[in-house]
Amino acid sequence: MLQNRLIVCYHIAMPEVDLNVKLLETSRDAVSLIYAACRQCYSPKSAAELFDEKDALPAKQAEFIRRVVASGHESPLEHVKFTFAIEGVSRALTHQLVRHRIASFSQQSQRYVKETNFDYIVPPFISADKELKDEFLRIMGSIQESYNKLLEKFKSKGRVGERANEDVRFVLPQAAETKIVVTMNARELIHFFHQRCCARAQWEIKRLADKMLALCIKDLPEVFEEVGAKCVALGYCPEGEKFTCWKYPLKEKVLAKR
């Protein structure tokens, strides 16, 4: 079921550093929490009473949440959050990731962590072409050499530690590998997956989103089992003929039949 939703339109070569995503922590009793929050809107009972029904009615709660998610009533999902540890991604990716406003981020600092032997991500198109890859690796090596030389020159002028790192990091490339902790609530994760699991998403953040979605489905299938790119929810592709992957019909063709 999962493989049908994660759209892969081309082969992605492995980068120089492997992507690793670990789900560090999620809200306890997430199903009961969402159930209680949603039912509070319509029930004379308190959320505390509704929450305590978790032991007696787990199947009822799970089915209720599936119906709520399918209906688009997503505000109760904001009470449940997921925290991920992510490594083996580029600074280019995290520049995209932090555009998702309703989230918390803690990223490895290039000011406090020296990059005297930095790892980097190689785009798959470059990795698959020997000429391009050789040039890319040459550039990465040249940047590393310049970074290390600048650190030495800063040291000779009495400027060391983070005071040197904060200036010398300006020469580092967007390909430089970074590590980041990300926390999002379930509703924002659905929006993230709608945007970033799309075939049009940049290859690196799409790959990250696919891995995060797989972890979410495993942990909370009641919410994420039917989540994927936005076309999954809409039933059509909103991207237009120039950009569609043709997994779903175009929006215009679906609306024309109504």
CSV table of C-alpha atoms in Angstrom, one decimal:
chain,number,residue,atom,x,y,z
A,1,MET,CA,0.0,0.0,0.0
A,2,LEU,CA,2.8,2.4,0.9
A,3,GLN,CA,4.7,1.8,-2.3
A,4,ASN,CA,1.7,2.8,-4.3
A,5,ARG,CA,1.6,6.3,-2.7
A,6,LEU,CA,5.3,7.2,-2.8
A,7,ILE,CA,5.7,8.4,-6.4
A,8,VAL,CA,9.1,7.6,-7.9
A,9,CYS,CA,9.5,8.9,-11.4
A,10,TYR,CA,13.2,8.3,-11.9
A,11,HIS,CA,16.1,6.4,-10.3
A,12,ILE,CA,17.9,8.3,-7.5
A,13,ALA,CA,21.6,7.4,-7.1
A,14,MET,CA,23.0,7.3,-3.6
A,15,PRO,CA,24.8,10.4,-2.5
A,16,GLU,CA,28.3,10.4,-0.9
A,17,VAL,CA,26.6,10.5,2.5
A,18,ASP,CA,23.7,8.3,3.3
A,19,LEU,CA,20.4,9.8,4.4
A,20,ASN,CA,19.4,8.6,7.9
A,21,VAL,CA,16.0,9.5,9.5
A,22,LYS,CA,15.1,8.3,13.0
A,23,LEU,CA,11.8,9.0,14.7
A,24,LEU,CA,13.0,10.1,18.2
A,25,GLU,CA,9.7,10.7,19.9
A,26,THR,CA,5.9,11.0,19.4
A,27,SER,CA,3.0,12.1,21.6
A,28,ARG,CA,2.0,9.4,24.0
A,29,ASP,CA,-1.4,7.8,23.4
A,30,ALA,CA,-1.8,9.8,20.1
A,31,VAL,CA,-5.0,8.0,19.1
A,32,SER,CA,-6.7,8.8,22.4
A,33,LEU,CA,-5.4,12.3,22.4
A,34,ILE,CA,-6.8,13.1,18.9
A,35,TYR,CA,-10.1,11.3,19.7
A,36,ALA,CA,-10.6,13.3,22.9
A,37,ALA,CA,-9.7,16.6,21.3
A,38,CYS,CA,-12.1,16.0,18.4
A,39,ARG,CA,-14.9,14.7,20.5
A,40,GLN,CA,-14.6,17.6,22.9
A,41,CYS,CA,-16.1,19.9,20.2
A,42,TYR,CA,-19.3,17.9,20.2
A,43,SER,CA,-19.6,16.1,23.5
A,44,PRO,CA,-20.9,17.2,26.9
A,45,LYS,CA,-18.2,15.1,28.5
A,46,SER,CA,-14.8,16.6,29.3
A,47,ALA,CA,-11.7,15.7,27.2
A,48,ALA,CA,-10.3,14.0,30.3
A,49,GLU,CA,-13.3,11.6,30.4
A,50,LEU,CA,-13.1,11.0,26.7
A,51,PHE,CA,-9.3,10.4,26.9
A,52,ASP,CA,-9.8,7.7,29.6
A,53,GLU,CA,-12.0,5.7,27.2
A,54,LYS,CA,-8.9,4.6,25.4
A,55,ASP,CA,-8.7,1.2,27.2
A,56,ALA,CA,-12.3,0.3,26.5
A,57,LEU,CA,-12.7,1.6,22.9
A,58,PRO,CA,-9.4,1.4,21.0
A,59,ALA,CA,-11.0,0.1,17.8
A,60,LYS,CA,-13.8,2.7,18.0
A,61,GLN,CA,-11.3,5.5,18.4
A,62,ALA,CA,-9.1,4.3,15.5
A,63,GLU,CA,-12.1,4.2,13.2
A,64,PHE,CA,-13.4,7.6,14.4
A,65,ILE,CA,-10.0,9.2,13.7
A,66,ARG,CA,-9.9,7.7,10.2
A,67,ARG,CA,-13.3,9.3,9.4
A,68,VAL,CA,-12.2,12.6,10.9
A,69,VAL,CA,-9.0,12.7,8.7
A,70,ALA,CA,-11.0,11.7,5.6
A,71,SER,CA,-13.5,14.5,6.3
A,72,GLY,CA,-10.7,17.1,6.4
A,73,HIS,CA,-11.3,18.1,10.0
A,74,GLU,CA,-7.6,18.4,10.8
A,75,SER,CA,-7.4,20.8,13.7
A,76,PRO,CA,-7.4,18.1,16.4
A,77,LEU,CA,-4.3,16.6,14.7
A,78,GLU,CA,-2.3,19.6,15.9
A,79,HIS,CA,-2.2,18.2,19.5
A,80,VAL,CA,0.0,15.3,18.3
A,81,LYS,CA,3.6,15.9,17.4
A,82,PHE,CA,6.5,13.9,15.9
A,83,THR,CA,10.3,14.6,16.4
A,84,PHE,CA,12.8,13.3,13.9
A,85,ALA,CA,16.6,13.2,13.9
A,86,ILE,CA,17.8,13.7,10.3
A,87,GLU,CA,21.4,13.4,9.0
A,88,GLY,CA,23.0,12.9,5.6
A,89,VAL,CA,21.2,15.9,4.0
A,90,SER,CA,22.6,19.0,2.4
A,91,ARG,CA,22.3,22.6,3.5
A,92,ALA,CA,20.3,23.1,0.2
A,93,LEU,CA,17.7,20.8,1.6
A,94,THR,CA,17.4,22.4,5.0
A,95,HIS,CA,17.0,25.8,3.3
A,96,GLN,CA,13.8,24.3,1.9
A,97,LEU,CA,12.8,22.5,5.0
A,98,VAL,CA,12.7,25.6,7.2
A,99,ARG,CA,10.2,27.2,4.9
A,100,HIS,CA,7.6,25.0,6.7
A,101,ARG,CA,6.7,27.6,9.3
A,102,ILE,CA,4.8,25.5,11.8
A,103,ALA,CA,7.7,23.4,13.0
A,104,SER,CA,10.7,23.5,15.4
A,105,PHE,CA,14.3,23.1,14.1
A,106,SER,CA,17.6,22.5,15.9
A,107,GLN,CA,20.4,22.4,13.3
A,108,GLN,CA,24.1,21.6,13.5
A,109,SER,CA,26.0,24.8,13.7
A,110,GLN,CA,28.8,25.6,11.3
A,111,ARG,CA,30.0,28.2,13.8
A,112,TYR,CA,30.5,25.8,16.7
A,113,VAL,CA,31.3,22.7,14.6
A,114,LYS,CA,34.5,22.9,12.4
A,115,GLU,CA,34.2,21.7,8.9
A,116,THR,CA,37.8,20.7,8.3
A,117,ASN,CA,36.7,17.5,6.7
A,118,PHE,CA,33.1,18.2,5.7
A,119,ASP,CA,30.9,15.5,4.0
A,120,TYR,CA,28.7,16.5,1.1
A,121,ILE,CA,25.7,15.4,-1.0
A,122,VAL,CA,26.2,14.7,-4.7
A,123,PRO,CA,23.0,15.3,-6.8
A,124,PRO,CA,22.0,12.1,-8.6
A,125,PHE,CA,22.3,13.5,-12.1
A,126,ILE,CA,25.9,14.6,-11.4
A,127,SER,CA,26.7,11.3,-9.6
A,128,ALA,CA,25.6,9.3,-12.7
A,129,ASP,CA,27.9,11.2,-15.1
A,130,LYS,CA,31.6,10.6,-14.7
A,131,GLU,CA,32.6,13.9,-16.2
A,132,LEU,CA,30.2,15.9,-14.1
A,133,LYS,CA,31.0,14.0,-10.9
A,134,ASP,CA,34.8,14.4,-11.4
A,135,GLU,CA,34.3,18.2,-11.7
A,136,PHE,CA,32.0,18.3,-8.7
A,137,LEU,CA,34.4,16.4,-6.5
A,138,ARG,CA,37.3,18.6,-7.7
A,139,ILE,CA,35.3,21.7,-6.6
A,140,MET,CA,34.4,20.1,-3.2
A,141,GLY,CA,38.1,19.3,-2.7
A,142,SER,CA,39.1,22.9,-3.7
A,143,ILE,CA,36.6,24.4,-1.3
A,144,GLN,CA,37.8,22.1,1.5
A,145,GLU,CA,41.4,23.1,0.9
A,146,SER,CA,40.5,26.8,0.9
A,147,TYR,CA,38.4,26.5,4.1
A,148,ASN,CA,41.3,24.8,5.9
A,149,LYS,CA,43.8,27.4,4.6
A,150,LEU,CA,41.6,30.2,5.8
A,151,LEU,CA,41.4,28.7,9.2
A,152,GLU,CA,45.1,28.5,9.4
A,153,LYS,CA,45.5,32.1,8.4
A,154,PHE,CA,42.9,33.2,10.9
A,155,LYS,CA,44.9,31.3,13.6
A,156,SER,CA,48.1,33.1,12.7
A,157,LYS,CA,46.2,36.3,13.3
A,158,GLY,CA,45.0,35.2,16.7
A,159,ARG,CA,41.4,34.5,15.7
A,160,VAL,CA,40.4,30.9,16.6
A,161,GLY,CA,37.4,28.8,17.6
A,162,GLU,CA,33.9,30.0,16.7
A,163,ARG,CA,35.2,33.5,16.0
A,164,ALA,CA,37.1,32.0,13.0
A,165,ASN,CA,34.5,29.4,12.1
A,166,GLU,CA,31.7,32.0,11.8
A,167,ASP,CA,33.6,33.8,9.0
A,168,VAL,CA,35.4,30.9,7.2
A,169,ARG,CA,32.0,29.0,6.9
A,170,PHE,CA,31.1,31.6,4.2
A,171,VAL,CA,33.0,29.6,1.6
A,172,LEU,CA,31.2,26.3,2.4
A,173,PRO,CA,28.9,25.0,-0.4
A,174,GLN,CA,25.2,24.2,-0.1
A,175,ALA,CA,26.2,20.6,-0.8
A,176,ALA,CA,27.8,20.4,2.7
A,177,GLU,CA,26.2,17.7,4.8
A,178,THR,CA,24.2,18.8,7.9
A,179,LYS,CA,22.2,17.3,10.7
A,180,ILE,CA,19.0,18.6,12.1
A,181,VAL,CA,16.2,17.8,14.6
A,182,VAL,CA,12.7,18.5,13.3
A,183,THR,CA,9.4,18.5,15.3
A,184,MET,CA,6.1,19.0,13.5
A,185,ASN,CA,2.5,18.4,14.6
A,186,ALA,CA,0.5,15.8,12.6
A,187,ARG,CA,-1.5,18.4,10.7
A,188,GLU,CA,1.6,20.2,9.5
A,189,LEU,CA,3.2,16.8,8.6
A,190,ILE,CA,0.2,16.1,6.3
A,191,HIS,CA,0.7,19.5,4.6
A,192,PHE,CA,4.5,18.7,4.4
A,193,PHE,CA,3.8,15.4,2.7
A,194,HIS,CA,1.3,16.9,0.3
A,195,GLN,CA,4.0,19.3,-0.9
A,196,ARG,CA,7.2,17.3,-0.7
A,197,CYS,CA,6.0,13.7,-1.7
A,198,CYS,CA,4.9,15.2,-5.0
A,199,ALA,CA,6.9,14.1,-8.0
A,200,ARG,CA,7.7,17.7,-8.7
A,201,ALA,CA,9.4,18.2,-5.4
A,202,GLN,CA,13.2,18.5,-5.5
A,203,TRP,CA,14.7,15.0,-5.4
A,204,GLU,CA,16.5,15.3,-2.0
A,205,ILE,CA,13.6,16.7,0.0
A,206,LYS,CA,11.2,14.3,-1.7
A,207,ARG,CA,13.4,11.4,-0.6
A,208,LEU,CA,13.4,12.7,3.0
A,209,ALA,CA,9.6,13.2,3.0
A,210,ASP,CA,9.1,9.6,1.7
A,211,LYS,CA,11.2,8.3,4.6
A,212,MET,CA,9.4,10.5,7.2
A,213,LEU,CA,6.0,9.4,5.8
A,214,ALA,CA,6.9,5.7,6.1
A,215,LEU,CA,7.8,6.2,9.8
A,216,CYS,CA,4.6,8.1,10.4
A,217,ILE,CA,2.5,5.4,8.8
A,218,LYS,CA,4.2,2.8,10.9
A,219,ASP,CA,3.6,4.8,14.1
A,220,LEU,CA,0.2,6.3,13.5
A,221,PRO,CA,-1.6,4.6,10.6
A,222,GLU,CA,-5.0,5.9,11.7
A,223,VAL,CA,-3.8,9.4,10.5
A,224,PHE,CA,-1.2,8.7,7.9
A,225,GLU,CA,-2.3,5.6,6.1
A,226,GLU,CA,-3.9,7.4,3.2
A,227,VAL,CA,-1.5,10.4,3.1
A,228,GLY,CA,0.9,11.2,0.3
A,229,ALA,CA,1.4,13.8,-2.4
A,230,LYS,CA,-1.5,16.3,-2.7
A,231,CYS,CA,-2.9,14.5,-5.7
A,232,VAL,CA,-3.7,11.6,-3.4
A,233,ALA,CA,-6.0,13.7,-1.4
A,234,LEU,CA,-7.4,15.7,-4.4
A,235,GLY,CA,-7.9,12.8,-6.8
A,236,TYR,CA,-6.3,14.8,-9.6
A,237,CYS,CA,-3.0,16.6,-10.4
A,238,PRO,CA,-3.1,20.3,-9.8
A,239,GLU,CA,0.3,20.9,-11.3
A,240,GLY,CA,-0.7,21.2,-15.0
A,241,GLU,CA,0.3,19.2,-18.1
A,242,LYS,CA,3.8,20.5,-18.2
A,243,PHE,CA,4.7,19.2,-14.8
A,244,THR,CA,2.4,16.2,-14.1
A,245,CYS,CA,3.7,12.7,-13.6
A,246,TRP,CA,0.4,11.4,-14.9
A,247,LYS,CA,-0.3,9.2,-11.9
A,248,TYR,CA,-3.6,11.1,-11.6
A,249,PRO,CA,-5.6,12.9,-14.3
A,250,LEU,CA,-5.2,16.7,-14.7
A,251,LYS,CA,-7.5,19.0,-12.6
A,252,GLU,CA,-9.0,20.5,-15.7
A,253,LYS,CA,-10.1,17.1,-17.1
A,254,VAL,CA,-11.6,16.0,-13.8
A,255,LEU,CA,-13.6,19.3,-13.4
A,256,ALA,CA,-14.7,19.1,-17.0
A,257,LYS,CA,-16.6,15.8,-16.3
A,258,ARG,CA,-18.5,17.3,-13.4
